[in-house]
Amino acid sequence: MNPVIGLDVSKGESQIQAFLDKGKPYRKSFSIKHDIKGLGNLLEFLHEVEKLANGNQPTVVLESTGHYHYPVTQFLEEQNYVYIIVNPLISHRAKSSSLRKVKTDAIDAYHLCELFYKEELEPYKKRGIQLLNLRNLTRQQESIAEISAKAKLQLHSLLDQVFPEYRGVFGSLYSKVSLLTLLAFPTSEAVLSASERELSEKISELCKSRSEIWAQERAKKLKEAALRNPFQNNLYQSNIFNLEMLVRLVLQYQEHLSKIATEIDALAKEVEEYHLLQSIPGIGEKIAATIISEIGEINRFDSAKKLVAFAGVDPSVYSSGKFTASVNRITKRGSNRLRHALYMAVQSGIRDSRKKKTTDEIIARNKRLREFYDKKREEGKP
């Protein structure tokens, strides 16, 4: 016998259907909660099916559902059960083969069992805990970076309404010393009420790595900016309040991102491929860590084509009768995070690097990649 159990996973619960062998469903489907009691019931059912199948351990088949299936898969790993995570595109195609249009959790679980006998599905190859930790950190880093970027845009907009001339006082508006100075002196009135010496001392206190002369120059620039500022008297106190709040938020996000980056670097340094990837011009620490964590264990892919498909960068093919499409886009059916990391690596690689001191020649960071890119552009590629 070749038993299988299909799990239609949803938020907080799963619908279960078992087959003892091909064409031999066992019992009616039932649901379990993703809690201790529910998972305990699942284990009892697994043992029951195993006993009826002459001691053959059932394989568990479930769809990839974001993060909802994690409690179940972790439980199955702890109990040493083999499980298969099916791409929703494959399971949807199998369901669509039926003439009847019926959609219920019970039927979905039933179809997953049937799919097991129709397709050659491979058991899920586990990723190392280290790579999973790295993936969680890189994804969180990406998420916080997106929120931080939105906060910066809001801050930029409010600064235009309160103190637009402040930009240019420091090299970077979002440097720590710049944000802390803005927090201390958010308006022209606050700047002009302090002496140049007080401003200089405050800046020097906030940035101890710089010289006093640098702090004095910044204080002078700040005074000049306050005098040029069109908003000498701010009528809307709400704008000042929101500006200070956003400055604090951006500073917090920067602190969180710094901590995550340190944690990522410490984890990634133990992975050999981390240093290998960074030997490619255009790939830095962040991109290298993302690529490694999203791919996971490289031995999950027994060919380069499968890895390309996982990244979703394989070209689509469309041909019907005498027509063959000449413009084929990439499938984009794989990991969007991996694809984005590869895209950023290419963008960085083909970009011009700084000019050499001895000549005016501009050399691309990744000369080989740039030559290939230029060649394709000359051929008319977009």
mmCIF file of C-alpha atoms in Angstrom:
data_model
loop_
_atom_site.group_PDB
_atom_site.id
_atom_site.type_symbol
_atom_site.label_atom_id
_atom_site.label_comp_id
_atom_site.label_asym_id
_atom_site.label_seq_id
_atom_site.Cartn_x
_atom_site.Cartn_y
_atom_site.Cartn_z
ATOM 1 C CA MET A 1 0.000 0.000 0.000
ATOM 2 C CA ASN A 2 1.017 3.587 -0.668
ATOM 3 C CA PRO A 3 -0.975 5.747 1.787
ATOM 4 C CA VAL A 4 -1.223 9.535 1.520
ATOM 5 C CA ILE A 5 -2.901 12.278 3.518
ATOM 6 C CA GLY A 6 -3.970 15.514 1.832
ATOM 7 C CA LEU A 7 -4.113 18.710 3.905
ATOM 8 C CA ASP A 8 -5.961 21.772 2.658
ATOM 9 C CA VAL A 9 -4.380 24.414 4.870
ATOM 10 C CA SER A 10 -6.066 27.687 5.780
ATOM 11 C CA LYS A 11 -5.591 30.249 8.541
ATOM 12 C CA GLY A 12 -5.488 28.401 11.860
ATOM 13 C CA GLU A 13 -6.904 25.084 10.619
ATOM 14 C CA SER A 14 -6.600 22.328 8.024
ATOM 15 C CA GLN A 15 -9.028 20.001 6.239
ATOM 16 C CA ILE A 16 -7.772 16.386 6.132
ATOM 17 C CA GLN A 17 -8.456 13.581 3.654
ATOM 18 C CA ALA A 18 -6.670 10.196 3.578
ATOM 19 C CA PHE A 19 -6.148 7.551 0.878
ATOM 20 C CA LEU A 20 -4.861 4.078 1.762
ATOM 21 C CA ASP A 21 -3.865 3.534 -1.873
ATOM 22 C CA LYS A 22 -4.710 4.841 -5.337
ATOM 23 C CA GLY A 23 -8.494 5.038 -5.691
ATOM 24 C CA LYS A 24 -9.054 4.004 -2.073
ATOM 25 C CA PRO A 25 -10.138 6.985 0.023
ATOM 26 C CA TYR A 26 -10.348 6.383 3.756
ATOM 27 C CA ARG A 27 -13.054 7.973 5.899
ATOM 28 C CA LYS A 28 -14.725 11.320 5.324
ATOM 29 C CA SER A 29 -12.611 14.428 5.513
ATOM 30 C CA PHE A 30 -12.444 16.329 8.800
ATOM 31 C CA SER A 31 -10.803 19.495 10.059
ATOM 32 C CA ILE A 32 -8.277 20.156 12.819
ATOM 33 C CA LYS A 33 -7.145 23.374 14.516
ATOM 34 C CA HIS A 34 -3.471 24.358 14.466
ATOM 35 C CA ASP A 35 -3.127 24.006 18.219
ATOM 36 C CA ILE A 36 -1.773 21.313 20.559
ATOM 37 C CA LYS A 37 -5.054 19.392 20.643
ATOM 38 C CA GLY A 38 -5.602 19.600 16.869
ATOM 39 C CA LEU A 39 -2.057 18.525 15.979
ATOM 40 C CA GLY A 40 -2.380 15.695 18.517
ATOM 41 C CA ASN A 41 -5.502 14.504 16.657
ATOM 42 C CA LEU A 42 -3.547 14.659 13.391
ATOM 43 C CA LEU A 43 -0.809 12.450 14.881
ATOM 44 C CA GLU A 44 -3.382 9.895 16.054
ATOM 45 C CA PHE A 45 -4.874 9.824 12.543
ATOM 46 C CA LEU A 46 -1.418 9.373 10.992
ATOM 47 C CA HIS A 47 -0.806 6.369 13.265
ATOM 48 C CA GLU A 48 -4.262 4.973 12.388
ATOM 49 C CA VAL A 49 -3.611 5.212 8.631
ATOM 50 C CA GLU A 50 -0.123 3.738 9.052
ATOM 51 C CA LYS A 51 -1.551 0.738 10.909
ATOM 52 C CA LEU A 52 -4.224 0.116 8.231
ATOM 53 C CA ALA A 53 -1.598 0.411 5.474
ATOM 54 C CA ASN A 54 0.393 -2.510 6.888
ATOM 55 C CA GLY A 55 2.917 -0.288 8.633
ATOM 56 C CA ASN A 56 3.625 1.947 5.616
ATOM 57 C CA GLN A 57 4.061 5.516 6.817
ATOM 58 C CA PRO A 58 1.689 7.908 4.981
ATOM 59 C CA THR A 59 3.099 10.832 3.025
ATOM 60 C CA VAL A 60 1.478 14.191 3.768
ATOM 61 C CA VAL A 61 0.689 16.491 0.819
ATOM 62 C CA LEU A 62 -0.174 20.172 1.277
ATOM 63 C CA GLU A 63 -0.117 23.405 -0.704
ATOM 64 C CA SER A 64 2.309 26.234 -0.083
ATOM 65 C CA THR A 65 0.193 28.863 1.718
ATOM 66 C CA GLY A 66 2.499 31.666 2.759
ATOM 67 C CA HIS A 67 3.108 31.127 6.480
ATOM 68 C CA TYR A 68 -0.143 29.353 7.440
ATOM 69 C CA HIS A 69 1.306 25.865 6.907
ATOM 70 C CA TYR A 70 4.351 26.422 9.179
ATOM 71 C CA PRO A 71 2.764 24.984 12.385
ATOM 72 C CA VAL A 72 1.852 21.781 10.516
ATOM 73 C CA THR A 73 5.201 21.322 8.734
ATOM 74 C CA GLN A 74 7.188 21.972 11.910
ATOM 75 C CA PHE A 75 5.035 19.405 13.742
ATOM 76 C CA LEU A 76 5.553 16.837 10.935
ATOM 77 C CA GLU A 77 9.319 17.399 11.051
ATOM 78 C CA GLU A 78 9.356 16.845 14.810
ATOM 79 C CA GLN A 79 7.403 13.582 14.322
ATOM 80 C CA ASN A 80 9.705 12.516 11.425
ATOM 81 C CA TYR A 81 6.947 12.316 8.777
ATOM 82 C CA VAL A 82 7.699 12.864 5.088
ATOM 83 C CA TYR A 83 5.720 15.734 3.579
ATOM 84 C CA ILE A 84 5.388 17.316 0.151
ATOM 85 C CA ILE A 85 4.694 21.015 -0.372
ATOM 86 C CA VAL A 86 2.938 21.528 -3.709
ATOM 87 C CA ASN A 87 3.135 24.703 -5.765
ATOM 88 C CA PRO A 88 -0.437 26.156 -5.919
ATOM 89 C CA LEU A 89 -0.102 26.442 -9.721
ATOM 90 C CA ILE A 90 0.298 22.653 -10.009
ATOM 91 C CA SER A 91 -2.604 21.844 -7.690
ATOM 92 C CA HIS A 92 -4.850 24.422 -9.413
ATOM 93 C CA ARG A 93 -4.086 22.864 -12.792
ATOM 94 C CA ALA A 94 -5.066 19.433 -11.426
ATOM 95 C CA LYS A 95 -8.347 20.786 -10.009
ATOM 96 C CA SER A 96 -9.177 22.513 -13.311
ATOM 97 C CA SER A 97 -9.069 19.176 -15.160
ATOM 98 C CA SER A 98 -12.489 18.326 -13.707
ATOM 99 C CA LEU A 99 -15.584 19.391 -15.681
ATOM 100 C CA ARG A 100 -17.491 20.179 -12.505
ATOM 101 C CA LYS A 101 -16.839 23.548 -10.928
ATOM 102 C CA VAL A 102 -16.837 22.816 -7.206
ATOM 103 C CA LYS A 103 -14.643 24.509 -4.599
ATOM 104 C CA THR A 104 -14.645 23.351 -0.967
ATOM 105 C CA ASP A 105 -11.869 22.597 1.496
ATOM 106 C CA ALA A 106 -12.877 18.927 1.604
ATOM 107 C CA ILE A 107 -12.670 18.583 -2.203
ATOM 108 C CA ASP A 108 -9.328 20.443 -2.286
ATOM 109 C CA ALA A 109 -7.871 17.968 0.241
ATOM 110 C CA TYR A 110 -9.277 15.084 -1.861
ATOM 111 C CA HIS A 111 -7.657 16.509 -5.033
ATOM 112 C CA LEU A 112 -4.279 16.765 -3.280
ATOM 113 C CA CYS A 113 -4.413 13.018 -2.569
ATOM 114 C CA GLU A 114 -5.279 12.279 -6.210
ATOM 115 C CA LEU A 115 -2.465 14.553 -7.365
ATOM 116 C CA PHE A 116 0.002 12.473 -5.319
ATOM 117 C CA TYR A 117 -0.768 9.388 -7.415
ATOM 118 C CA LYS A 118 -0.858 11.247 -10.751
ATOM 119 C CA GLU A 119 2.313 13.331 -10.492
ATOM 120 C CA GLU A 120 5.864 12.449 -9.492
ATOM 121 C CA LEU A 121 6.038 14.772 -6.501
ATOM 122 C CA GLU A 122 9.305 15.061 -4.611
ATOM 123 C CA PRO A 123 9.442 15.146 -0.791
ATOM 124 C CA TYR A 124 10.239 18.528 0.675
ATOM 125 C CA LYS A 125 13.969 18.952 1.147
ATOM 126 C CA LYS A 126 14.590 20.694 4.420
ATOM 127 C CA ARG A 127 16.672 23.820 4.623
ATOM 128 C CA GLY A 128 19.242 24.205 7.350
ATOM 129 C CA ILE A 129 18.179 26.146 10.446
ATOM 130 C CA GLN A 130 21.003 28.610 9.795
ATOM 131 C CA LEU A 131 19.716 29.405 6.277
ATOM 132 C CA LEU A 132 16.145 29.714 7.518
ATOM 133 C CA ASN A 133 17.273 32.150 10.219
ATOM 134 C CA LEU A 134 19.160 34.100 7.562
ATOM 135 C CA ARG A 135 16.089 34.162 5.305
ATOM 136 C CA ASN A 136 13.861 35.431 8.124
ATOM 137 C CA LEU A 137 16.343 38.227 8.889
ATOM 138 C CA THR A 138 16.808 39.321 5.247
ATOM 139 C CA ARG A 139 13.041 39.395 4.715
ATOM 140 C CA GLN A 140 12.534 41.430 7.884
ATOM 141 C CA GLN A 141 15.303 43.769 6.745
ATOM 142 C CA GLU A 142 13.524 44.274 3.414
ATOM 143 C CA SER A 143 10.209 44.905 5.167
ATOM 144 C CA ILE A 144 11.637 47.514 7.586
ATOM 145 C CA ALA A 145 13.596 49.172 4.761
ATOM 146 C CA GLU A 146 10.338 49.653 2.810
ATOM 147 C CA ILE A 147 8.584 51.190 5.835
ATOM 148 C CA SER A 148 11.618 53.394 6.493
ATOM 149 C CA ALA A 149 11.600 54.623 2.877
ATOM 150 C CA LYS A 150 7.928 55.644 3.219
ATOM 151 C CA ALA A 151 8.663 57.467 6.493
ATOM 152 C CA LYS A 152 11.532 59.333 4.786
ATOM 153 C CA LEU A 153 9.223 60.459 1.973
ATOM 154 C CA GLN A 154 6.718 61.785 4.527
ATOM 155 C CA LEU A 155 9.535 63.527 6.402
ATOM 156 C CA HIS A 156 10.772 65.073 3.165
ATOM 157 C CA SER A 157 7.256 66.374 2.419
ATOM 158 C CA LEU A 158 6.834 67.917 5.886
ATOM 159 C CA LEU A 159 10.285 69.510 5.788
ATOM 160 C CA ASP A 160 9.173 71.349 2.627
ATOM 161 C CA GLN A 161 6.368 72.882 4.720
ATOM 162 C CA VAL A 162 8.440 73.730 7.801
ATOM 163 C CA PHE A 163 12.148 74.194 7.020
ATOM 164 C CA PRO A 164 12.972 73.495 3.304
ATOM 165 C CA GLU A 165 16.323 75.309 3.503
ATOM 166 C CA TYR A 166 17.566 72.752 6.058
ATOM 167 C CA ARG A 167 18.475 70.406 3.209
ATOM 168 C CA GLY A 168 22.077 71.069 2.279
ATOM 169 C CA VAL A 169 23.287 71.897 5.810
ATOM 170 C CA PHE A 170 24.663 68.367 6.172
ATOM 171 C CA GLY A 171 25.987 66.049 3.471
ATOM 172 C CA SER A 172 23.064 63.666 3.967
ATOM 173 C CA LEU A 173 19.675 64.752 5.287
ATOM 174 C CA TYR A 174 19.159 61.297 6.826
ATOM 175 C CA SER A 175 22.513 60.961 8.581
ATOM 176 C CA LYS A 176 22.218 60.517 12.346
ATOM 177 C CA VAL A 177 23.775 63.899 13.189
ATOM 178 C CA SER A 178 21.486 65.641 10.669
ATOM 179 C CA LEU A 179 18.306 64.057 12.067
ATOM 180 C CA LEU A 180 19.287 64.694 15.702
ATOM 181 C CA THR A 181 20.109 68.333 14.902
ATOM 182 C CA LEU A 182 16.751 68.722 13.145
ATOM 183 C CA LEU A 183 15.074 67.233 16.207
ATOM 184 C CA ALA A 184 16.777 69.825 18.435
ATOM 185 C CA PHE A 185 16.164 72.745 16.031
ATOM 186 C CA PRO A 186 13.124 71.911 13.828
ATOM 187 C CA THR A 187 12.276 75.511 12.862
ATOM 188 C CA SER A 188 13.964 78.779 11.819
ATOM 189 C CA GLU A 189 12.774 80.313 15.066
ATOM 190 C CA ALA A 190 14.537 77.627 17.131
ATOM 191 C CA VAL A 191 17.785 78.090 15.157
ATOM 192 C CA LEU A 192 17.775 81.912 15.284
ATOM 193 C CA SER A 193 17.030 81.950 19.019
ATOM 194 C CA ALA A 194 20.340 80.129 19.652
ATOM 195 C CA SER A 195 23.794 81.596 19.120
ATOM 196 C CA GLU A 196 26.191 80.178 16.547
ATOM 197 C CA ARG A 197 28.397 78.924 19.389
ATOM 198 C CA GLU A 198 25.470 77.049 21.000
ATOM 199 C CA LEU A 199 24.640 75.458 17.657
ATOM 200 C CA SER A 200 28.273 74.483 17.129
ATOM 201 C CA GLU A 201 28.556 72.927 20.596
ATOM 202 C CA LYS A 202 25.327 70.955 20.088
ATOM 203 C CA ILE A 203 26.461 69.603 16.702
ATOM 204 C CA SER A 204 29.884 68.756 18.138
ATOM 205 C CA GLU A 205 28.191 66.899 20.994
ATOM 206 C CA LEU A 206 26.016 64.921 18.559
ATOM 207 C CA CYS A 207 28.928 63.999 16.279
ATOM 208 C CA LYS A 208 32.087 63.489 18.338
ATOM 209 C CA SER A 209 33.956 61.827 15.469
ATOM 210 C CA ARG A 210 34.197 65.168 13.614
ATOM 211 C CA SER A 211 36.391 68.167 14.380
ATOM 212 C CA GLU A 212 35.226 71.386 16.040
ATOM 213 C CA ILE A 213 35.943 73.303 12.822
ATOM 214 C CA TRP A 214 33.498 71.013 10.952
ATOM 215 C CA ALA A 215 30.854 71.617 13.640
ATOM 216 C CA GLN A 216 31.382 75.394 13.378
ATOM 217 C CA GLU A 217 30.965 75.259 9.585
ATOM 218 C CA ARG A 218 27.698 73.309 9.963
ATOM 219 C CA ALA A 219 26.453 75.814 12.580
ATOM 220 C CA LYS A 220 27.179 78.691 10.217
ATOM 221 C CA LYS A 221 25.353 76.921 7.356
ATOM 222 C CA LEU A 222 22.406 76.227 9.662
ATOM 223 C CA LYS A 223 22.154 79.931 10.592
ATOM 224 C CA GLU A 224 22.250 80.945 6.932
ATOM 225 C CA ALA A 225 19.586 78.356 6.073
ATOM 226 C CA ALA A 226 17.323 79.678 8.869
ATOM 227 C CA LEU A 227 17.653 83.232 7.545
ATOM 228 C CA ARG A 228 16.741 82.088 3.986
ATOM 229 C CA ASN A 229 13.835 79.937 5.138
ATOM 230 C CA PRO A 230 10.458 81.256 3.815
ATOM 231 C CA PHE A 231 8.646 79.920 6.911
ATOM 232 C CA GLN A 232 9.993 82.262 9.584
ATOM 233 C CA ASN A 233 6.831 81.786 11.659
ATOM 234 C CA ASN A 234 5.091 78.429 11.397
ATOM 235 C CA LEU A 235 1.323 78.793 11.679
ATOM 236 C CA TYR A 236 0.660 75.052 11.837
ATOM 237 C CA GLN A 237 2.049 73.511 15.024
ATOM 238 C CA SER A 238 0.750 70.130 13.827
ATOM 239 C CA ASN A 239 3.407 70.148 11.077
ATOM 240 C CA ILE A 240 6.191 70.655 13.636
ATOM 241 C CA PHE A 241 4.762 67.911 15.856
ATOM 242 C CA ASN A 242 4.518 65.484 12.913
ATOM 243 C CA LEU A 243 8.009 66.418 11.730
ATOM 244 C CA GLU A 244 9.552 65.609 15.126
ATOM 245 C CA MET A 245 7.606 62.334 15.297
ATOM 246 C CA LEU A 246 8.801 61.265 11.832
ATOM 247 C CA VAL A 247 12.411 62.140 12.662
ATOM 248 C CA ARG A 248 12.198 59.848 15.712
ATOM 249 C CA LEU A 249 10.629 57.094 13.594
ATOM 250 C CA VAL A 250 13.369 57.284 10.935
ATOM 251 C CA LEU A 251 16.041 57.162 13.652
ATOM 252 C CA GLN A 252 14.378 54.068 15.162
ATOM 253 C CA TYR A 253 14.177 52.337 11.781
ATOM 254 C CA GLN A 254 17.857 53.096 11.149
ATOM 255 C CA GLU A 255 18.762 51.580 14.517
ATOM 256 C CA HIS A 256 16.703 48.441 13.801
ATOM 257 C CA LEU A 257 18.234 48.070 10.321
ATOM 258 C CA SER A 258 21.729 48.440 11.755
ATOM 259 C CA LYS A 259 21.071 45.671 14.314
ATOM 260 C CA ILE A 260 19.590 43.365 11.654
ATOM 261 C CA ALA A 261 22.543 44.009 9.316
ATOM 262 C CA THR A 262 24.984 43.057 12.100
ATOM 263 C CA GLU A 263 23.016 39.865 12.830
ATOM 264 C CA ILE A 264 22.836 38.966 9.118
ATOM 265 C CA ASP A 265 26.562 39.494 8.647
ATOM 266 C CA ALA A 266 27.393 37.324 11.674
ATOM 267 C CA LEU A 267 25.180 34.480 10.372
ATOM 268 C CA ALA A 268 26.210 34.775 6.716
ATOM 269 C CA LYS A 269 29.952 34.756 7.452
ATOM 270 C CA GLU A 270 29.652 31.103 8.452
ATOM 271 C CA VAL A 271 28.333 30.217 4.960
ATOM 272 C CA GLU A 272 31.063 29.607 2.384
ATOM 273 C CA GLU A 273 28.957 30.846 -0.557
ATOM 274 C CA TYR A 274 28.572 34.243 1.119
ATOM 275 C CA HIS A 275 32.184 35.204 0.371
ATOM 276 C CA LEU A 276 32.111 33.447 -3.011
ATOM 277 C CA LEU A 277 29.147 35.517 -4.214
ATOM 278 C CA GLN A 278 30.779 38.760 -3.097
ATOM 279 C CA SER A 279 33.721 38.030 -5.411
ATOM 280 C CA ILE A 280 31.328 38.886 -8.281
ATOM 281 C CA PRO A 281 31.520 42.643 -8.955
ATOM 282 C CA GLY A 282 28.168 44.237 -8.147
ATOM 283 C CA ILE A 283 27.209 41.849 -5.354
ATOM 284 C CA GLY A 284 27.654 43.204 -1.846
ATOM 285 C CA GLU A 285 26.834 41.858 1.607
ATOM 286 C CA LYS A 286 23.083 42.526 1.515
ATOM 287 C CA ILE A 287 22.458 41.046 -1.945
ATOM 288 C CA ALA A 288 24.714 38.034 -1.245
ATOM 289 C CA ALA A 289 22.867 37.240 1.998
ATOM 290 C CA THR A 290 19.473 37.547 0.264
ATOM 291 C CA ILE A 291 20.472 35.264 -2.639
ATOM 292 C CA ILE A 292 21.855 32.579 -0.298
ATOM 293 C CA SER A 293 18.891 32.672 2.085
ATOM 294 C CA GLU A 294 16.239 32.603 -0.659
ATOM 295 C CA ILE A 295 17.879 29.693 -2.511
ATOM 296 C CA GLY A 296 18.446 27.747 0.709
ATOM 297 C CA GLU A 297 20.191 24.398 0.393
ATOM 298 C CA ILE A 298 21.585 24.399 -3.152
ATOM 299 C CA ASN A 299 21.306 20.599 -3.383
ATOM 300 C CA ARG A 300 17.510 21.032 -3.503
ATOM 301 C CA PHE A 301 18.074 21.688 -7.223
ATOM 302 C CA ASP A 302 19.625 18.867 -9.248
ATOM 303 C CA SER A 303 20.056 21.065 -12.343
ATOM 304 C CA ALA A 304 20.704 24.686 -13.217
ATOM 305 C CA LYS A 305 17.385 24.837 -15.112
ATOM 306 C CA LYS A 306 15.437 24.103 -11.933
ATOM 307 C CA LEU A 307 17.217 26.901 -10.095
ATOM 308 C CA VAL A 308 16.481 29.281 -12.985
ATOM 309 C CA ALA A 309 12.795 28.268 -12.843
ATOM 310 C CA PHE A 310 12.774 28.758 -9.054
ATOM 311 C CA ALA A 311 13.982 32.322 -9.607
ATOM 312 C CA GLY A 312 11.295 32.794 -12.297
ATOM 313 C CA VAL A 313 13.766 34.139 -14.865
ATOM 314 C CA ASP A 314 13.192 31.400 -17.469
ATOM 315 C CA PRO A 315 11.612 32.695 -20.701
ATOM 316 C CA SER A 316 7.995 31.810 -21.419
ATOM 317 C CA VAL A 317 7.208 30.036 -24.711
ATOM 318 C CA TYR A 318 4.081 30.563 -26.803
ATOM 319 C CA SER A 319 3.513 28.661 -30.033
ATOM 320 C CA SER A 320 0.216 27.668 -31.670
ATOM 321 C CA GLY A 321 -0.174 26.301 -35.207
ATOM 322 C CA LYS A 322 1.981 28.359 -37.552
ATOM 323 C CA PHE A 323 2.349 31.184 -35.036
ATOM 324 C CA THR A 324 5.381 31.403 -32.752
ATOM 325 C CA ALA A 325 5.675 34.421 -30.499
ATOM 326 C CA SER A 326 8.879 36.417 -30.986
ATOM 327 C CA VAL A 327 8.525 38.500 -27.809
ATOM 328 C CA ASN A 328 8.535 36.235 -24.757
ATOM 329 C CA ARG A 329 8.698 37.617 -21.245
ATOM 330 C CA ILE A 330 10.144 35.751 -18.269
ATOM 331 C CA THR A 331 7.686 33.539 -16.390
ATOM 332 C CA LYS A 332 7.979 35.305 -12.978
ATOM 333 C CA ARG A 333 6.592 32.145 -11.359
ATOM 334 C CA GLY A 334 9.402 31.664 -8.873
ATOM 335 C CA SER A 335 10.707 33.506 -5.846
ATOM 336 C CA ASN A 336 10.126 37.234 -6.375
ATOM 337 C CA ARG A 337 12.634 38.096 -3.619
ATOM 338 C CA LEU A 338 15.398 36.078 -5.284
ATOM 339 C CA ARG A 339 14.528 37.597 -8.654
ATOM 340 C CA HIS A 340 14.639 41.111 -7.202
ATOM 341 C CA ALA A 341 18.047 40.433 -5.576
ATOM 342 C CA LEU A 342 19.443 39.191 -8.911
ATOM 343 C CA TYR A 343 18.008 42.248 -10.687
ATOM 344 C CA MET A 344 19.681 44.580 -8.176
ATOM 345 C CA ALA A 345 22.975 42.690 -8.561
ATOM 346 C CA VAL A 346 22.852 43.211 -12.341
ATOM 347 C CA GLN A 347 21.900 46.892 -11.995
ATOM 348 C CA SER A 348 24.844 47.393 -9.661
ATOM 349 C CA GLY A 349 27.211 45.418 -11.905
ATOM 350 C CA ILE A 350 26.515 47.301 -15.145
ATOM 351 C CA ARG A 351 26.717 50.693 -13.448
ATOM 352 C CA ASP A 352 29.783 52.833 -14.132
ATOM 353 C CA SER A 353 32.356 52.846 -11.400
ATOM 354 C CA ARG A 354 34.483 55.877 -10.499
ATOM 355 C CA LYS A 355 37.006 57.190 -13.003
ATOM 356 C CA LYS A 356 40.600 56.093 -12.621
ATOM 357 C CA LYS A 357 42.836 58.832 -11.248
ATOM 358 C CA THR A 358 45.342 58.479 -14.069
ATOM 359 C CA THR A 359 42.849 58.565 -16.996
ATOM 360 C CA ASP A 360 39.364 59.827 -17.867
ATOM 361 C CA GLU A 361 38.227 56.285 -18.727
ATOM 362 C CA ILE A 362 35.056 55.105 -16.976
ATOM 363 C CA ILE A 363 35.085 51.399 -16.156
ATOM 364 C CA ALA A 364 31.970 49.409 -15.265
ATOM 365 C CA ARG A 365 32.000 47.528 -11.962
ATOM 366 C CA ASN A 366 31.412 44.261 -13.805
ATOM 367 C CA LYS A 367 33.145 44.728 -17.157
ATOM 368 C CA ARG A 368 32.088 41.322 -18.520
ATOM 369 C CA LEU A 369 28.436 41.869 -17.667
ATOM 370 C CA ARG A 370 28.469 45.409 -19.047
ATOM 371 C CA GLU A 371 29.886 44.202 -22.386
ATOM 372 C CA PHE A 372 27.120 41.587 -22.634
ATOM 373 C CA TYR A 373 24.491 44.188 -21.673
ATOM 374 C CA ASP A 374 25.737 46.709 -24.272
ATOM 375 C CA LYS A 375 25.828 43.990 -26.926
ATOM 376 C CA LYS A 376 22.185 43.080 -26.255
ATOM 377 C CA ARG A 377 21.117 46.736 -26.301
ATOM 378 C CA GLU A 378 22.813 47.191 -29.692
ATOM 379 C CA GLU A 379 20.841 44.182 -30.957
ATOM 380 C CA GLY A 380 17.662 46.099 -30.155
ATOM 381 C CA LYS A 381 16.766 44.509 -26.833
ATOM 382 C CA PRO A 382 14.801 46.755 -24.446
#
